[in-house]
CSV table of C-alpha atoms in Angstrom, one decimal:
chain,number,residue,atom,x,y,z
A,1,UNK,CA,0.0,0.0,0.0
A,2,UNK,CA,2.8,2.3,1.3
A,3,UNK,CA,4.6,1.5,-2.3
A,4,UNK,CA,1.5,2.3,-4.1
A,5,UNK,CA,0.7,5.7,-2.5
A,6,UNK,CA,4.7,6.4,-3.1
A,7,UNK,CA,4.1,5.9,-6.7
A,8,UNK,CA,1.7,7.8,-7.3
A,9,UNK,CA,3.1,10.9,-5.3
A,10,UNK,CA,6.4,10.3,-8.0
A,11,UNK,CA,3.9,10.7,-11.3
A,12,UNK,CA,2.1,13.4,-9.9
A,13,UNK,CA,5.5,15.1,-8.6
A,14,UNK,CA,6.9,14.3,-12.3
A,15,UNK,CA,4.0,15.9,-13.8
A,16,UNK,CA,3.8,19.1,-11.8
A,17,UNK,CA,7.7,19.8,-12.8
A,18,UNK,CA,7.1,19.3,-16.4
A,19,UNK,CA,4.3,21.6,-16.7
A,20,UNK,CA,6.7,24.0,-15.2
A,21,UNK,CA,9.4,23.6,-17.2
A,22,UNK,CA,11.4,22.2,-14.5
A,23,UNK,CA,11.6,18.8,-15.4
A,24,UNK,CA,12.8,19.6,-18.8
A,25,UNK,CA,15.8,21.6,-17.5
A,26,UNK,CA,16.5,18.9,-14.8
A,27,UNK,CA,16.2,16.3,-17.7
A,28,UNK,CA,18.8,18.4,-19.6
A,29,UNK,CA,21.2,18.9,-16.8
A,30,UNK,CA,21.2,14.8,-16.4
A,31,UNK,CA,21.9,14.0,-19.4
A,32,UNK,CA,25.2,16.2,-20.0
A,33,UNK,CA,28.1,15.0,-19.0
A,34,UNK,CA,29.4,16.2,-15.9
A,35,UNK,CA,33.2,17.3,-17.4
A,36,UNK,CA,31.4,18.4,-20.7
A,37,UNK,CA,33.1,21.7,-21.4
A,38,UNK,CA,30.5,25.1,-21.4
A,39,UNK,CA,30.0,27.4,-23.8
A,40,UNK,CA,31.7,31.0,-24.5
A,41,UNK,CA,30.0,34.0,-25.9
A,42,UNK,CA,34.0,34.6,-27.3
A,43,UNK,CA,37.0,36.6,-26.1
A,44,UNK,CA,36.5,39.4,-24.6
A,45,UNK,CA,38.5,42.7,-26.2
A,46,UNK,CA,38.9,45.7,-24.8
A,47,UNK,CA,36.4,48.7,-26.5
A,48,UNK,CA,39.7,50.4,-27.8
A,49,UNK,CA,41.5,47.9,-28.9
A,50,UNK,CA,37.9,46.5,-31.2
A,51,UNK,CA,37.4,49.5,-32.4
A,52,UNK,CA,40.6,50.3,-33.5
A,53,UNK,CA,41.3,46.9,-35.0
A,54,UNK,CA,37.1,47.3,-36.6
A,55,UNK,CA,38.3,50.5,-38.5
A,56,UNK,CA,41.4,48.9,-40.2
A,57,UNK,CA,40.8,47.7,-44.0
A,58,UNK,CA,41.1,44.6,-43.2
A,59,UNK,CA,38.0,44.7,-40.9
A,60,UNK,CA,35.6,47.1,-42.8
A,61,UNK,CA,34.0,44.9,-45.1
A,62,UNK,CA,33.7,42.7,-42.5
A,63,UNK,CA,32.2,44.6,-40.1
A,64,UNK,CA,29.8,45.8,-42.3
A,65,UNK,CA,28.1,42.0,-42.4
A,66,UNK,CA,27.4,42.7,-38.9
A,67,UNK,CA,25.7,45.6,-38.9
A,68,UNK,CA,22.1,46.0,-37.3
A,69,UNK,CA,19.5,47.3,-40.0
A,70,UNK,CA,17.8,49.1,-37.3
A,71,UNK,CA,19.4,52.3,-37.3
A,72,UNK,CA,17.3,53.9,-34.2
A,73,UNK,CA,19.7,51.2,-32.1
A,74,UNK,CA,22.4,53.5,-30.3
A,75,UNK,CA,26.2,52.8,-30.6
A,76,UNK,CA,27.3,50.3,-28.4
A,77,UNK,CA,28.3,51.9,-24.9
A,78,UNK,CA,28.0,52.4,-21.4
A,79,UNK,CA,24.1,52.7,-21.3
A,80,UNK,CA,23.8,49.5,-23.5
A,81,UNK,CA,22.4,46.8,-22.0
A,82,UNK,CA,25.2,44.3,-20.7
A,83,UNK,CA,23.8,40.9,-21.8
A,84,UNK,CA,21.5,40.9,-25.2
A,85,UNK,CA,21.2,37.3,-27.1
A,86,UNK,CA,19.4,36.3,-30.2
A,87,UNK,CA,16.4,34.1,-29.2
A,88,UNK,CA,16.8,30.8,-31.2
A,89,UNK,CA,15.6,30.9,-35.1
A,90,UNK,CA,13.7,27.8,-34.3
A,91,UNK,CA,13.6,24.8,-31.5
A,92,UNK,CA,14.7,22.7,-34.1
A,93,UNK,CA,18.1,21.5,-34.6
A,94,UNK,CA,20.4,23.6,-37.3
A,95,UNK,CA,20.0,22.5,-41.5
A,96,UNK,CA,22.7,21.4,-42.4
A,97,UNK,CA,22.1,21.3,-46.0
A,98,UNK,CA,25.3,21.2,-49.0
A,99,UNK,CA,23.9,24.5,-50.0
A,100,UNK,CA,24.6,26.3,-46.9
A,101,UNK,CA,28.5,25.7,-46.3
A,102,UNK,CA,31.3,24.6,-48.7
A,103,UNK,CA,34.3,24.2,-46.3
A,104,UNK,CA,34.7,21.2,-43.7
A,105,UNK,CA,38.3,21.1,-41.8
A,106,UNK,CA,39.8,19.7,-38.6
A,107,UNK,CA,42.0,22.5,-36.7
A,108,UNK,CA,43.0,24.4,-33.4
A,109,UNK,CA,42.0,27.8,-32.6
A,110,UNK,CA,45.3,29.8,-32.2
A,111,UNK,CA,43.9,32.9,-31.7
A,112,UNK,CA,40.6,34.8,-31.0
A,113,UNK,CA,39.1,38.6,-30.4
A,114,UNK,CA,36.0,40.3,-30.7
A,115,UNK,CA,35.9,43.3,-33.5
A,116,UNK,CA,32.5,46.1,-33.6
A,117,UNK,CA,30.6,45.7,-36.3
A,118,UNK,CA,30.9,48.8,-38.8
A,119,UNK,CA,28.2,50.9,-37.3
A,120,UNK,CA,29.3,50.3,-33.8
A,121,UNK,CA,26.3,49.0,-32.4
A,122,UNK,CA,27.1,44.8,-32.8
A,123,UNK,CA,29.8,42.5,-31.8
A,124,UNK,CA,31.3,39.9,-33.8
A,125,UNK,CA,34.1,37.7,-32.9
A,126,UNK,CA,37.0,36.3,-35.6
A,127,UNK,CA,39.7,32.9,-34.5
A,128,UNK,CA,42.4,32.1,-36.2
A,129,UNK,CA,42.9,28.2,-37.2
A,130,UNK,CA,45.5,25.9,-37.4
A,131,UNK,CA,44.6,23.6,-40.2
A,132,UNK,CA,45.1,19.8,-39.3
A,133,UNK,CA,43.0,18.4,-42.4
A,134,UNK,CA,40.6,19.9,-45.0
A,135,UNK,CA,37.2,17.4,-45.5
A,136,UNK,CA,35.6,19.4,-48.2
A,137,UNK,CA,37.4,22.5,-49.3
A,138,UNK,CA,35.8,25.3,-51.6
A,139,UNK,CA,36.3,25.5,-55.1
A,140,UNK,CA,37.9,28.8,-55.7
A,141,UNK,CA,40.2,28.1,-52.6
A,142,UNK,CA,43.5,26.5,-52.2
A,143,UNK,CA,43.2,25.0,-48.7
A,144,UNK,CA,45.2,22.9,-46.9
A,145,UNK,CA,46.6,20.9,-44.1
A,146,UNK,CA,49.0,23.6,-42.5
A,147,UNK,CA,47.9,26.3,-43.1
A,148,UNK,CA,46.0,28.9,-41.3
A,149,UNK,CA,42.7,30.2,-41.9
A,150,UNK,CA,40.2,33.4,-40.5
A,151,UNK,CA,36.7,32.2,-39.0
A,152,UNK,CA,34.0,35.0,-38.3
A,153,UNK,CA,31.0,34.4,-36.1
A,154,UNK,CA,27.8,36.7,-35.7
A,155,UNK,CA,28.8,37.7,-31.4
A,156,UNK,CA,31.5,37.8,-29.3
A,157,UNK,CA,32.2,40.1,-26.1
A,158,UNK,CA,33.7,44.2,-25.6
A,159,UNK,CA,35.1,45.6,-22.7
A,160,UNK,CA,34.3,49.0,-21.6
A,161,UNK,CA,36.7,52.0,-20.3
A,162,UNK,CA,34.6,51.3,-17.1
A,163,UNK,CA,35.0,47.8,-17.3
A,164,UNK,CA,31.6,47.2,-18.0
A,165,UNK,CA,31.5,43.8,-20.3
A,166,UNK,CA,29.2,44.2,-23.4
A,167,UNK,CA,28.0,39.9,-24.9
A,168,UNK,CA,26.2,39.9,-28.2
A,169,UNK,CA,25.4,36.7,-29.8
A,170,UNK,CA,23.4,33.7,-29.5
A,171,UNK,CA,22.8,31.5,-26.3
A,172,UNK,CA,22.5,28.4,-28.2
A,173,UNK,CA,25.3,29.7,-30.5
A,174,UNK,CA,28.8,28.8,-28.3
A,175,UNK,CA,31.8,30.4,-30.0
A,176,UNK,CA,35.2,28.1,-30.4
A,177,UNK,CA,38.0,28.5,-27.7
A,178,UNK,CA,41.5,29.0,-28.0
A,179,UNK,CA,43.5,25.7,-27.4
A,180,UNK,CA,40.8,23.7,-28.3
A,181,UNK,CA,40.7,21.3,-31.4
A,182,UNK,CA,37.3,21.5,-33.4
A,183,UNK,CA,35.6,19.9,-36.6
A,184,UNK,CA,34.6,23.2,-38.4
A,185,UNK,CA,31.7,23.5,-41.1
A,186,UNK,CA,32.7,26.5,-42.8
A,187,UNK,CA,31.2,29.1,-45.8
A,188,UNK,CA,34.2,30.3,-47.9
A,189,UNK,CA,33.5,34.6,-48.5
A,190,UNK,CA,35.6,35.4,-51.1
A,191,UNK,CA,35.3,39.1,-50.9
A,192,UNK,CA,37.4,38.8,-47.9
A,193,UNK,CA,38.8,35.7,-48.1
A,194,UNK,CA,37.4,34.5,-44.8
A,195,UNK,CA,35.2,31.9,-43.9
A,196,UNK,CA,31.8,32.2,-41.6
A,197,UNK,CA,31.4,29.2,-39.5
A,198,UNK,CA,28.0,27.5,-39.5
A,199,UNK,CA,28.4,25.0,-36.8
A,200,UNK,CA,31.5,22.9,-35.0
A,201,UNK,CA,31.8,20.0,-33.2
A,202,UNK,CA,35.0,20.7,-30.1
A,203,UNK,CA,36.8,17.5,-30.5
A,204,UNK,CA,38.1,15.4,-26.9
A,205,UNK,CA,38.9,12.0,-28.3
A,206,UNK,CA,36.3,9.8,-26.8
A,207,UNK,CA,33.7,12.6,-26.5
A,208,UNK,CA,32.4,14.9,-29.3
A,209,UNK,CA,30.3,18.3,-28.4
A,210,UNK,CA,28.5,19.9,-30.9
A,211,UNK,CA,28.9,24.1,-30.3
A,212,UNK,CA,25.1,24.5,-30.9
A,213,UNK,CA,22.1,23.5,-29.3
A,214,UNK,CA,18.8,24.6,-30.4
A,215,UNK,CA,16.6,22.6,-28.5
A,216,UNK,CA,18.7,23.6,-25.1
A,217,UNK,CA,16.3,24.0,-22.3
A,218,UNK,CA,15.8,27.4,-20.2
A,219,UNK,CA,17.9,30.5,-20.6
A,220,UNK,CA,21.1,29.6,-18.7
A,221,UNK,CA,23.8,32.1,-19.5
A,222,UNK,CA,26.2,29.2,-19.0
A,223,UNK,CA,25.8,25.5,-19.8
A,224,UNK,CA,27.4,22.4,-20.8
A,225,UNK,CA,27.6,21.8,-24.3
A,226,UNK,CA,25.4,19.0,-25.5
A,227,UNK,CA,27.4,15.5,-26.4
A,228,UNK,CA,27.2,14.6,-30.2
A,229,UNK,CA,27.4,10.6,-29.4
A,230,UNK,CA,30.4,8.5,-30.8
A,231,UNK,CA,34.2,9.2,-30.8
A,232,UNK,CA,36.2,11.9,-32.3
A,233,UNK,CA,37.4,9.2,-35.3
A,234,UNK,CA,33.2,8.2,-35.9
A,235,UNK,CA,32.2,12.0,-36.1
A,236,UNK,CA,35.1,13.0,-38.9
A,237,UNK,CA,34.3,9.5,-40.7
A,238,UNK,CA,30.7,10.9,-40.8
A,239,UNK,CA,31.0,14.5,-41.7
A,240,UNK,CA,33.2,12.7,-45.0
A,241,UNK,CA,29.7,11.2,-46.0
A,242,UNK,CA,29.0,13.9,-48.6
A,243,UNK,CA,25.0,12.5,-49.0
A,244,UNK,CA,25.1,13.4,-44.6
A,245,UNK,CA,27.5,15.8,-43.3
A,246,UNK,CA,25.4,16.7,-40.3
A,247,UNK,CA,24.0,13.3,-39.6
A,248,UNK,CA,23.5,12.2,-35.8
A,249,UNK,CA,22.6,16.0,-34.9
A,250,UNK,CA,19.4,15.5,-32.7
């Protein structure tokens, strides 16, 4: 009887934390792994040093793909709002379709800072990579094992005279770190011979995590990053399927 009247206090429990949303962020929190590595909204960069670096001609162009079409948005500074992510697109997990990337390689970030976007009033965050091996590489591009490549990526973090920290970006969007080894899904931009990056998967030998989540639960600021499933060696075999290069995202 005891057992019974146990039971059913369990469902009923189970059932008042899923209505609340509870139970789906405790659901979430279980299933990642306890030394899964958490996301970054980038490196954070001084407000001189971004803005100086934002105005050199390397940087125009691509500052300008990050510029907000709102133009009643102020200029990024001390009365902006410190935290401000993009809600996700969908609560679906990211298309990888052929048509939307043409790069695939295997690298270390060496390097990484934040940059303002042309108009001053977004963040977006550029790493340099080690190349280790090139998967698919774009047509009108030489690329290859050894050599190093720029990666840009719609966020990243500024720090203020005051040292107030600015974040732009995504929540379910985790920028690359430095030291870390990643499988990179890249689109080549030949106007500044640069590459956007799509998606990643940070590479730990016996454990893969994919740097997006769209279906993450709640609005953490910090989280783990959600396991992929299968080894390093399984993921890169996979991603050299050209029919599935984003199979096994779920």
């Amino acid at each position: 009887m005891f057992g019974r009247v146990l039971s059913l206090f369990t469902v009923v429990s189970l059932l008042l934390l899923s209505s609340s949303g509870i139970f789906n962020q405790l659901m979430y929190a279980q299933n990642a792994d306890a030394s899964a590595p958490y996301n970054s909204f980038g490196p954070i960069t001084d407000y001189s040093s971004a803005l100086k670096d934002s105005l050199d001609s390397g940087h125009v162009q691509k500052g300008m793909r990050y510029n907000l079409n709102n133009e009643k948005v102020p200029e990024l500074g001390e009365g902006s709002e410190a935290n401000l992510f993009d809600l996700p697109k969908s609560h679906t997990s990211k298309s990888l379709s052929p048509s939307g990337y043409n790069t695939i390689v295997i690298g270390t970030v060496t390097n990484g800072r934040s940059y303002l976007s042309s108009d001053k009033r977004n963040i977006y965050s550029e790493f340099k990579i080690d190349v280790r091996e090139v998967i698919k590489s774009p047509g009108s591009s030489t690329l290859a094992a050894g050599q190093t490549i720029e990666i840009e990526r719609n966020g990243g973090a500024i720090r203020l005279p005051s040292g107030k920290i600015l974040q732009r970006g995504s929540l379910t969007e985790s920028m690359p770190q430095v030291g870390k080894r990643y499988a990179l899904i890249l689109q080549y931009k030949e106007d500044t011979r640069s590459f956007i990056l799509i998606t990643g998967y940070q590479l730990e030998g016996n454990h893969v995590y994919s740097l997006d989540d769209d279906q993450k639960s709640g609005n953490a600021l910090n989280h783990p990053l959600k396991e992929h499933g299968g080894t390093e060696n399984q993921l890169v075999e996979e991603l050299k399927k050209p029919a599935s290069p984003g199979k096994g995202e779920d």
